[in-house]
Amino acid sequence: MTAAGRGGREQILVCDDEPQILRALRVILRDAGYEALPANTGEEALDIAAVSHPSAAIIDLVLPDIDGIELCRRLREWTQMPLIVLSAVGEEDAKVRALAAGADDYVTKPFGPRELIARLEANLRRTGAEQEEAVVATGDLTVDLGARVVTLRGQEVHLTPIEFDLLRLLVRNRGRLMTHRDLLVAIWGNGYADDTQVLRAHIANLRRKIEPDPGGAGGTGPRYIRTDPGVGYRFAA
């Protein structure tokens, strides 16, 4: 859950090592009715996020310690709050890598206050809508997206972080074919876009934990995670 700041304002984590940008973000957010939680480094941002549970984060791609891409990846390991990255003109590849690492949106510097707030509020609305359906149940399987808890026939199933992230991505897109590349880039990044072997290994482990007949020995085959041969996987609700 997110915490409200002074006067009940939603808190937004802002991470940038340029004092003038940080100051501008604080003013823009204050004027829009939010409270900024400023951080100058990625490590400081991680500490603030863990303690204050902000509603969203605005992150510069260039930071003095860990870069914005790594910060997005580490935040996404445990929080679903919207992550918006700030990038300079010409940093197209960095934007793509940030989105693959878990960022939800990006704003190019120099940015206008109205554009920034519009993007922030659109992402907050989307996250709020997703949280309304935080628990997905089908058959004997229940996936609590917010709490990162999976139960099968009432018993908790212990998944690795990668296994849960794969299952969450499939569940959120249930019924839709997710290609090998879609899944690899979303979970591991562009560097793994063609590594279908690692994907198959994790899908096999996931199936062993949640499927009644993971290998098809009983004649039925996987019930929840279906294979489209040579293309990808889909979650069958």
PDB file of C-alpha atoms in Angstrom:
ATOM      1  CA  MET A   1       0.000   0.000   0.000  1.00  0.00           C
ATOM      2  CA  THR A   2       1.101   3.562  -0.602  1.00  0.00           C
ATOM      3  CA  ALA A   3       1.413   6.123   2.150  1.00  0.00           C
ATOM      4  CA  ALA A   4      -0.079   9.606   2.121  1.00  0.00           C
ATOM      5  CA  GLY A   5       2.131  12.533   2.991  1.00  0.00           C
ATOM      6  CA  ARG A   6       1.391  15.840   4.605  1.00  0.00           C
ATOM      7  CA  GLY A   7      -2.214  16.895   4.144  1.00  0.00           C
ATOM      8  CA  GLY A   8      -3.101  13.495   2.719  1.00  0.00           C
ATOM      9  CA  ARG A   9      -1.228  14.159  -0.537  1.00  0.00           C
ATOM     10  CA  GLU A  10      -0.056  11.188  -2.581  1.00  0.00           C
ATOM     11  CA  GLN A  11       3.717  10.828  -2.431  1.00  0.00           C
ATOM     12  CA  ILE A  12       5.821  10.554  -5.581  1.00  0.00           C
ATOM     13  CA  LEU A  13       9.451   9.452  -5.437  1.00  0.00           C
ATOM     14  CA  VAL A  14      11.671  11.632  -7.653  1.00  0.00           C
ATOM     15  CA  CYS A  15      15.269  10.588  -8.320  1.00  0.00           C
ATOM     16  CA  ASP A  16      17.648  12.916 -10.138  1.00  0.00           C
ATOM     17  CA  ASP A  17      21.159  14.102  -9.328  1.00  0.00           C
ATOM     18  CA  GLU A  18      20.664  17.533 -10.941  1.00  0.00           C
ATOM     19  CA  PRO A  19      19.504  19.961  -8.212  1.00  0.00           C
ATOM     20  CA  GLN A  20      17.612  22.205 -10.644  1.00  0.00           C
ATOM     21  CA  ILE A  21      15.658  19.269 -12.102  1.00  0.00           C
ATOM     22  CA  LEU A  22      14.878  17.962  -8.636  1.00  0.00           C
ATOM     23  CA  ARG A  23      13.705  21.398  -7.551  1.00  0.00           C
ATOM     24  CA  ALA A  24      11.527  21.762 -10.663  1.00  0.00           C
ATOM     25  CA  LEU A  25       9.957  18.347 -10.098  1.00  0.00           C
ATOM     26  CA  ARG A  26       9.120  19.219  -6.499  1.00  0.00           C
ATOM     27  CA  VAL A  27       7.364  22.420  -7.607  1.00  0.00           C
ATOM     28  CA  ILE A  28       5.492  20.729 -10.482  1.00  0.00           C
ATOM     29  CA  LEU A  29       4.262  17.926  -8.236  1.00  0.00           C
ATOM     30  CA  ARG A  30       3.348  20.294  -5.394  1.00  0.00           C
ATOM     31  CA  ASP A  31       1.290  22.481  -7.746  1.00  0.00           C
ATOM     32  CA  ALA A  32      -0.519  19.366  -9.027  1.00  0.00           C
ATOM     33  CA  GLY A  33      -1.432  18.250  -5.510  1.00  0.00           C
ATOM     34  CA  TYR A  34       1.316  15.692  -4.861  1.00  0.00           C
ATOM     35  CA  GLU A  35       4.198  15.520  -2.399  1.00  0.00           C
ATOM     36  CA  ALA A  36       7.648  14.827  -3.830  1.00  0.00           C
ATOM     37  CA  LEU A  37      10.066  12.489  -2.060  1.00  0.00           C
ATOM     38  CA  PRO A  38      13.459  13.575  -3.471  1.00  0.00           C
ATOM     39  CA  ALA A  39      16.484  11.314  -3.900  1.00  0.00           C
ATOM     40  CA  ASN A  40      19.871  12.170  -5.403  1.00  0.00           C
ATOM     41  CA  THR A  41      21.079   8.598  -5.990  1.00  0.00           C
ATOM     42  CA  GLY A  42      19.608   5.250  -6.900  1.00  0.00           C
ATOM     43  CA  GLU A  43      20.475   3.711  -3.554  1.00  0.00           C
ATOM     44  CA  GLU A  44      18.787   6.571  -1.714  1.00  0.00           C
ATOM     45  CA  ALA A  45      15.717   6.099  -3.914  1.00  0.00           C
ATOM     46  CA  LEU A  46      15.566   2.402  -3.018  1.00  0.00           C
ATOM     47  CA  ASP A  47      15.711   3.236   0.698  1.00  0.00           C
ATOM     48  CA  ILE A  48      12.954   5.856   0.413  1.00  0.00           C
ATOM     49  CA  ALA A  49      10.737   3.531  -1.622  1.00  0.00           C
ATOM     50  CA  ALA A  50      11.111   0.743   0.934  1.00  0.00           C
ATOM     51  CA  VAL A  51      10.217   2.991   3.868  1.00  0.00           C
ATOM     52  CA  SER A  52       7.601   5.357   2.417  1.00  0.00           C
ATOM     53  CA  HIS A  53       5.846   3.188  -0.234  1.00  0.00           C
ATOM     54  CA  PRO A  54       5.195   6.071  -2.660  1.00  0.00           C
ATOM     55  CA  SER A  55       2.424   5.954  -5.240  1.00  0.00           C
ATOM     56  CA  ALA A  56       4.822   6.300  -8.204  1.00  0.00           C
ATOM     57  CA  ALA A  57       8.420   7.135  -9.087  1.00  0.00           C
ATOM     58  CA  ILE A  58       9.976   9.546 -11.581  1.00  0.00           C
ATOM     59  CA  ILE A  59      13.543   8.422 -12.323  1.00  0.00           C
ATOM     60  CA  ASP A  60      16.348  10.000 -14.326  1.00  0.00           C
ATOM     61  CA  LEU A  61      18.242   7.530 -16.519  1.00  0.00           C
ATOM     62  CA  VAL A  62      21.639   8.984 -15.580  1.00  0.00           C
ATOM     63  CA  LEU A  63      22.490   8.689 -11.883  1.00  0.00           C
ATOM     64  CA  PRO A  64      25.833   8.820 -10.031  1.00  0.00           C
ATOM     65  CA  ASP A  65      25.708   5.278  -8.650  1.00  0.00           C
ATOM     66  CA  ILE A  66      23.384   2.716 -10.234  1.00  0.00           C
ATOM     67  CA  ASP A  67      21.768   3.923 -13.451  1.00  0.00           C
ATOM     68  CA  GLY A  68      18.049   4.480 -13.901  1.00  0.00           C
ATOM     69  CA  ILE A  69      17.631   1.203 -15.783  1.00  0.00           C
ATOM     70  CA  GLU A  70      19.057  -0.823 -12.903  1.00  0.00           C
ATOM     71  CA  LEU A  71      16.976   1.195 -10.442  1.00  0.00           C
ATOM     72  CA  CYS A  72      13.814   0.326 -12.386  1.00  0.00           C
ATOM     73  CA  ARG A  73      14.790  -3.334 -12.432  1.00  0.00           C
ATOM     74  CA  ARG A  74      15.425  -3.434  -8.683  1.00  0.00           C
ATOM     75  CA  LEU A  75      12.230  -1.559  -7.814  1.00  0.00           C
ATOM     76  CA  ARG A  76      10.194  -3.812 -10.075  1.00  0.00           C
ATOM     77  CA  GLU A  77      11.358  -6.848  -8.109  1.00  0.00           C
ATOM     78  CA  TRP A  78       8.985  -5.934  -5.282  1.00  0.00           C
ATOM     79  CA  THR A  79       6.700  -3.022  -6.232  1.00  0.00           C
ATOM     80  CA  GLN A  80       4.103  -2.444  -8.928  1.00  0.00           C
ATOM     81  CA  MET A  81       3.981   1.340  -8.565  1.00  0.00           C
ATOM     82  CA  PRO A  82       4.267   3.235 -11.886  1.00  0.00           C
ATOM     83  CA  LEU A  83       7.850   4.024 -12.898  1.00  0.00           C
ATOM     84  CA  ILE A  84       8.369   6.960 -15.257  1.00  0.00           C
ATOM     85  CA  VAL A  85      11.881   7.583 -16.584  1.00  0.00           C
ATOM     86  CA  LEU A  86      13.338  10.913 -17.644  1.00  0.00           C
ATOM     87  CA  SER A  87      15.630  10.787 -20.664  1.00  0.00           C
ATOM     88  CA  ALA A  88      17.541  13.229 -22.829  1.00  0.00           C
ATOM     89  CA  VAL A  89      16.912  13.564 -26.557  1.00  0.00           C
ATOM     90  CA  GLY A  90      18.749  10.792 -28.411  1.00  0.00           C
ATOM     91  CA  GLU A  91      18.635   8.180 -25.655  1.00  0.00           C
ATOM     92  CA  GLU A  92      16.281   5.912 -27.589  1.00  0.00           C
ATOM     93  CA  ASP A  93      18.137   2.706 -26.787  1.00  0.00           C
ATOM     94  CA  ALA A  94      18.210   3.574 -23.092  1.00  0.00           C
ATOM     95  CA  LYS A  95      14.448   4.213 -23.131  1.00  0.00           C
ATOM     96  CA  VAL A  96      13.811   0.788 -24.646  1.00  0.00           C
ATOM     97  CA  ARG A  97      16.053  -0.894 -22.069  1.00  0.00           C
ATOM     98  CA  ALA A  98      14.317   0.983 -19.252  1.00  0.00           C
ATOM     99  CA  LEU A  99      10.899  -0.167 -20.462  1.00  0.00           C
ATOM    100  CA  ALA A 100      12.191  -3.736 -20.699  1.00  0.00           C
ATOM    101  CA  ALA A 101      13.502  -3.396 -17.116  1.00  0.00           C
ATOM    102  CA  GLY A 102      10.052  -2.513 -15.798  1.00  0.00           C
ATOM    103  CA  ALA A 103       9.490   1.194 -16.473  1.00  0.00           C
ATOM    104  CA  ASP A 104       5.939   2.077 -17.459  1.00  0.00           C
ATOM    105  CA  ASP A 105       6.531   5.293 -19.390  1.00  0.00           C
ATOM    106  CA  TYR A 106       9.126   7.926 -20.227  1.00  0.00           C
ATOM    107  CA  VAL A 107       9.295  11.692 -20.613  1.00  0.00           C
ATOM    108  CA  THR A 108      11.983  13.374 -22.714  1.00  0.00           C
ATOM    109  CA  LYS A 109      13.893  16.365 -21.344  1.00  0.00           C
ATOM    110  CA  PRO A 110      13.144  19.211 -21.551  1.00  0.00           C
ATOM    111  CA  PHE A 111       9.580  18.401 -20.533  1.00  0.00           C
ATOM    112  CA  GLY A 112       6.516  20.504 -19.903  1.00  0.00           C
ATOM    113  CA  PRO A 113       4.779  20.318 -16.516  1.00  0.00           C
ATOM    114  CA  ARG A 114       1.414  19.474 -18.100  1.00  0.00           C
ATOM    115  CA  GLU A 115       2.843  16.562 -20.070  1.00  0.00           C
ATOM    116  CA  LEU A 116       4.614  15.145 -17.033  1.00  0.00           C
ATOM    117  CA  ILE A 117       1.530  15.333 -14.804  1.00  0.00           C
ATOM    118  CA  ALA A 118      -0.693  13.921 -17.556  1.00  0.00           C
ATOM    119  CA  ARG A 119       1.587  10.898 -17.950  1.00  0.00           C
ATOM    120  CA  LEU A 120       1.872  10.442 -14.204  1.00  0.00           C
ATOM    121  CA  GLU A 121      -1.889  10.519 -13.681  1.00  0.00           C
ATOM    122  CA  ALA A 122      -2.567   8.196 -16.619  1.00  0.00           C
ATOM    123  CA  ASN A 123      -0.205   5.621 -15.107  1.00  0.00           C
ATOM    124  CA  LEU A 124      -1.710   6.057 -11.628  1.00  0.00           C
ATOM    125  CA  ARG A 125      -5.188   5.434 -13.083  1.00  0.00           C
ATOM    126  CA  ARG A 126      -3.978   2.328 -14.894  1.00  0.00           C
ATOM    127  CA  THR A 127      -2.354   0.943 -11.756  1.00  0.00           C
ATOM    128  CA  GLY A 128      -5.507   1.637  -9.746  1.00  0.00           C
ATOM    129  CA  ALA A 129      -7.584  -0.275 -12.284  1.00  0.00           C
ATOM    130  CA  GLU A 130      -5.186  -3.228 -12.144  1.00  0.00           C
ATOM    131  CA  GLN A 131      -5.306  -3.309  -8.364  1.00  0.00           C
ATOM    132  CA  GLU A 132      -9.095  -3.682  -8.501  1.00  0.00           C
ATOM    133  CA  GLU A 133      -8.418  -7.142  -9.918  1.00  0.00           C
ATOM    134  CA  ALA A 134      -5.364  -7.991  -7.864  1.00  0.00           C
ATOM    135  CA  VAL A 135      -6.429 -11.621  -7.344  1.00  0.00           C
ATOM    136  CA  VAL A 136      -7.052 -13.928 -10.302  1.00  0.00           C
ATOM    137  CA  ALA A 137      -8.576 -17.356  -9.665  1.00  0.00           C
ATOM    138  CA  THR A 138      -9.116 -20.092 -12.220  1.00  0.00           C
ATOM    139  CA  GLY A 139      -9.723 -23.752 -11.477  1.00  0.00           C
ATOM    140  CA  ASP A 140      -7.649 -24.750  -8.454  1.00  0.00           C
ATOM    141  CA  LEU A 141      -5.136 -21.968  -9.030  1.00  0.00           C
ATOM    142  CA  THR A 142      -5.226 -18.513  -7.371  1.00  0.00           C
ATOM    143  CA  VAL A 143      -2.690 -15.779  -8.145  1.00  0.00           C
ATOM    144  CA  ASP A 144      -2.539 -12.729  -5.879  1.00  0.00           C
ATOM    145  CA  LEU A 145      -0.713 -10.230  -8.095  1.00  0.00           C
ATOM    146  CA  GLY A 146      -0.270  -7.618  -5.390  1.00  0.00           C
ATOM    147  CA  ALA A 147       0.930  -9.896  -2.595  1.00  0.00           C
ATOM    148  CA  ARG A 148       2.934 -12.118  -4.996  1.00  0.00           C
ATOM    149  CA  VAL A 149       1.281 -15.215  -3.536  1.00  0.00           C
ATOM    150  CA  VAL A 150       0.195 -18.271  -5.541  1.00  0.00           C
ATOM    151  CA  THR A 151      -1.986 -21.023  -4.113  1.00  0.00           C
ATOM    152  CA  LEU A 152      -2.971 -24.353  -5.625  1.00  0.00           C
ATOM    153  CA  ARG A 153      -5.924 -26.174  -4.062  1.00  0.00           C
ATOM    154  CA  GLY A 154      -5.575 -23.880  -1.064  1.00  0.00           C
ATOM    155  CA  GLN A 155      -1.881 -24.578  -0.504  1.00  0.00           C
ATOM    156  CA  GLU A 156       0.736 -21.893  -1.122  1.00  0.00           C
ATOM    157  CA  VAL A 157       3.103 -22.616  -3.998  1.00  0.00           C
ATOM    158  CA  HIS A 158       6.650 -21.325  -3.566  1.00  0.00           C
ATOM    159  CA  LEU A 159       7.846 -19.719  -6.790  1.00  0.00           C
ATOM    160  CA  THR A 160      11.162 -18.053  -7.511  1.00  0.00           C
ATOM    161  CA  PRO A 161      10.971 -14.314  -8.364  1.00  0.00           C
ATOM    162  CA  ILE A 162      11.510 -15.103 -12.067  1.00  0.00           C
ATOM    163  CA  GLU A 163       8.812 -17.791 -12.037  1.00  0.00           C
ATOM    164  CA  PHE A 164       6.337 -15.419 -10.402  1.00  0.00           C
ATOM    165  CA  ASP A 165       7.176 -12.611 -12.838  1.00  0.00           C
ATOM    166  CA  LEU A 166       6.569 -14.954 -15.763  1.00  0.00           C
ATOM    167  CA  LEU A 167       3.274 -16.164 -14.317  1.00  0.00           C
ATOM    168  CA  ARG A 168       2.159 -12.606 -13.528  1.00  0.00           C
ATOM    169  CA  LEU A 169       2.906 -11.455 -17.074  1.00  0.00           C
ATOM    170  CA  LEU A 170       0.963 -14.375 -18.536  1.00  0.00           C
ATOM    171  CA  VAL A 171      -1.954 -13.903 -16.116  1.00  0.00           C
ATOM    172  CA  ARG A 172      -2.220 -10.179 -16.842  1.00  0.00           C
ATOM    173  CA  ASN A 173      -2.407 -11.019 -20.548  1.00  0.00           C
ATOM    174  CA  ARG A 174      -4.562 -14.117 -20.116  1.00  0.00           C
ATOM    175  CA  GLY A 175      -5.998 -15.493 -23.331  1.00  0.00           C
ATOM    176  CA  ARG A 176      -3.448 -13.544 -25.365  1.00  0.00           C
ATOM    177  CA  LEU A 177      -0.489 -15.205 -27.063  1.00  0.00           C
ATOM    178  CA  MET A 178       2.779 -13.941 -25.570  1.00  0.00           C
ATOM    179  CA  THR A 179       5.654 -14.638 -27.952  1.00  0.00           C
ATOM    180  CA  HIS A 180       8.988 -15.969 -26.762  1.00  0.00           C
ATOM    181  CA  ARG A 181      10.493 -12.557 -27.468  1.00  0.00           C
ATOM    182  CA  ASP A 182       7.716 -10.726 -25.556  1.00  0.00           C
ATOM    183  CA  LEU A 183       8.421 -12.770 -22.459  1.00  0.00           C
ATOM    184  CA  LEU A 184      12.200 -12.767 -22.710  1.00  0.00           C
ATOM    185  CA  VAL A 185      12.516  -9.010 -23.191  1.00  0.00           C
ATOM    186  CA  ALA A 186       9.964  -8.213 -20.479  1.00  0.00           C
ATOM    187  CA  ILE A 187      11.592 -10.467 -17.860  1.00  0.00           C
ATOM    188  CA  TRP A 188      15.290 -10.552 -18.738  1.00  0.00           C
ATOM    189  CA  GLY A 189      15.850  -7.585 -21.073  1.00  0.00           C
ATOM    190  CA  ASN A 190      16.878  -7.147 -24.707  1.00  0.00           C
ATOM    191  CA  GLY A 191      20.084  -9.099 -24.247  1.00  0.00           C
ATOM    192  CA  TYR A 192      18.040 -12.293 -23.827  1.00  0.00           C
ATOM    193  CA  ALA A 193      15.571 -11.678 -26.668  1.00  0.00           C
ATOM    194  CA  ASP A 194      16.564 -14.869 -28.517  1.00  0.00           C
ATOM    195  CA  ASP A 195      17.388 -17.126 -25.563  1.00  0.00           C
ATOM    196  CA  THR A 196      14.401 -19.452 -25.819  1.00  0.00           C
ATOM    197  CA  GLN A 197      16.268 -22.182 -23.916  1.00  0.00           C
ATOM    198  CA  VAL A 198      16.263 -20.212 -20.651  1.00  0.00           C
ATOM    199  CA  LEU A 199      12.575 -19.387 -21.153  1.00  0.00           C
ATOM    200  CA  ARG A 200      11.621 -23.027 -21.743  1.00  0.00           C
ATOM    201  CA  ALA A 201      13.517 -24.084 -18.628  1.00  0.00           C
ATOM    202  CA  HIS A 202      11.658 -21.594 -16.424  1.00  0.00           C
ATOM    203  CA  ILE A 203       8.279 -22.422 -17.985  1.00  0.00           C
ATOM    204  CA  ALA A 204       8.953 -26.123 -17.344  1.00  0.00           C
ATOM    205  CA  ASN A 205       9.765 -25.414 -13.684  1.00  0.00           C
ATOM    206  CA  LEU A 206       6.664 -23.247 -13.341  1.00  0.00           C
ATOM    207  CA  ARG A 207       4.451 -25.930 -14.859  1.00  0.00           C
ATOM    208  CA  ARG A 208       5.813 -28.571 -12.478  1.00  0.00           C
ATOM    209  CA  LYS A 209       4.648 -26.415  -9.578  1.00  0.00           C
ATOM    210  CA  ILE A 210       1.175 -25.314 -10.755  1.00  0.00           C
ATOM    211  CA  GLU A 211      -0.052 -27.743 -13.409  1.00  0.00           C
ATOM    212  CA  PRO A 212      -2.061 -30.887 -12.582  1.00  0.00           C
ATOM    213  CA  ASP A 213      -0.504 -32.686 -15.595  1.00  0.00           C
ATOM    214  CA  PRO A 214       2.577 -30.625 -16.539  1.00  0.00           C
ATOM    215  CA  GLY A 215       4.121 -33.134 -18.936  1.00  0.00           C
ATOM    216  CA  GLY A 216       0.967 -34.548 -20.478  1.00  0.00           C
ATOM    217  CA  ALA A 217       1.492 -38.016 -18.977  1.00  0.00           C
ATOM    218  CA  GLY A 218      -2.157 -38.135 -17.965  1.00  0.00           C
ATOM    219  CA  GLY A 219      -3.307 -37.335 -21.461  1.00  0.00           C
ATOM    220  CA  THR A 220      -4.502 -33.799 -20.732  1.00  0.00           C
ATOM    221  CA  GLY A 221      -1.335 -31.710 -20.809  1.00  0.00           C
ATOM    222  CA  PRO A 222      -0.883 -28.266 -19.267  1.00  0.00           C
ATOM    223  CA  ARG A 223      -4.142 -26.660 -18.159  1.00  0.00           C
ATOM    224  CA  TYR A 224      -3.038 -23.125 -17.366  1.00  0.00           C
ATOM    225  CA  ILE A 225       0.066 -22.351 -19.437  1.00  0.00           C
ATOM    226  CA  ARG A 226      -0.565 -23.449 -23.013  1.00  0.00           C
ATOM    227  CA  THR A 227       2.118 -23.692 -25.700  1.00  0.00           C
ATOM    228  CA  ASP A 228       1.758 -22.287 -29.203  1.00  0.00           C
ATOM    229  CA  PRO A 229       4.526 -24.390 -30.806  1.00  0.00           C
ATOM    230  CA  GLY A 230       7.411 -22.346 -32.106  1.00  0.00           C
ATOM    231  CA  VAL A 231       5.738 -19.059 -31.152  1.00  0.00           C
ATOM    232  CA  GLY A 232       5.137 -18.643 -27.425  1.00  0.00           C
ATOM    233  CA  TYR A 233       2.759 -19.239 -24.528  1.00  0.00           C
ATOM    234  CA  ARG A 234      -0.633 -18.103 -23.303  1.00  0.00           C
ATOM    235  CA  PHE A 235      -2.425 -18.345 -19.974  1.00  0.00           C
ATOM    236  CA  ALA A 236      -5.761 -20.105 -20.449  1.00  0.00           C
ATOM    237  CA  ALA A 237      -8.228 -18.790 -17.852  1.00  0.00           C
TER     238      ALA A 237
END
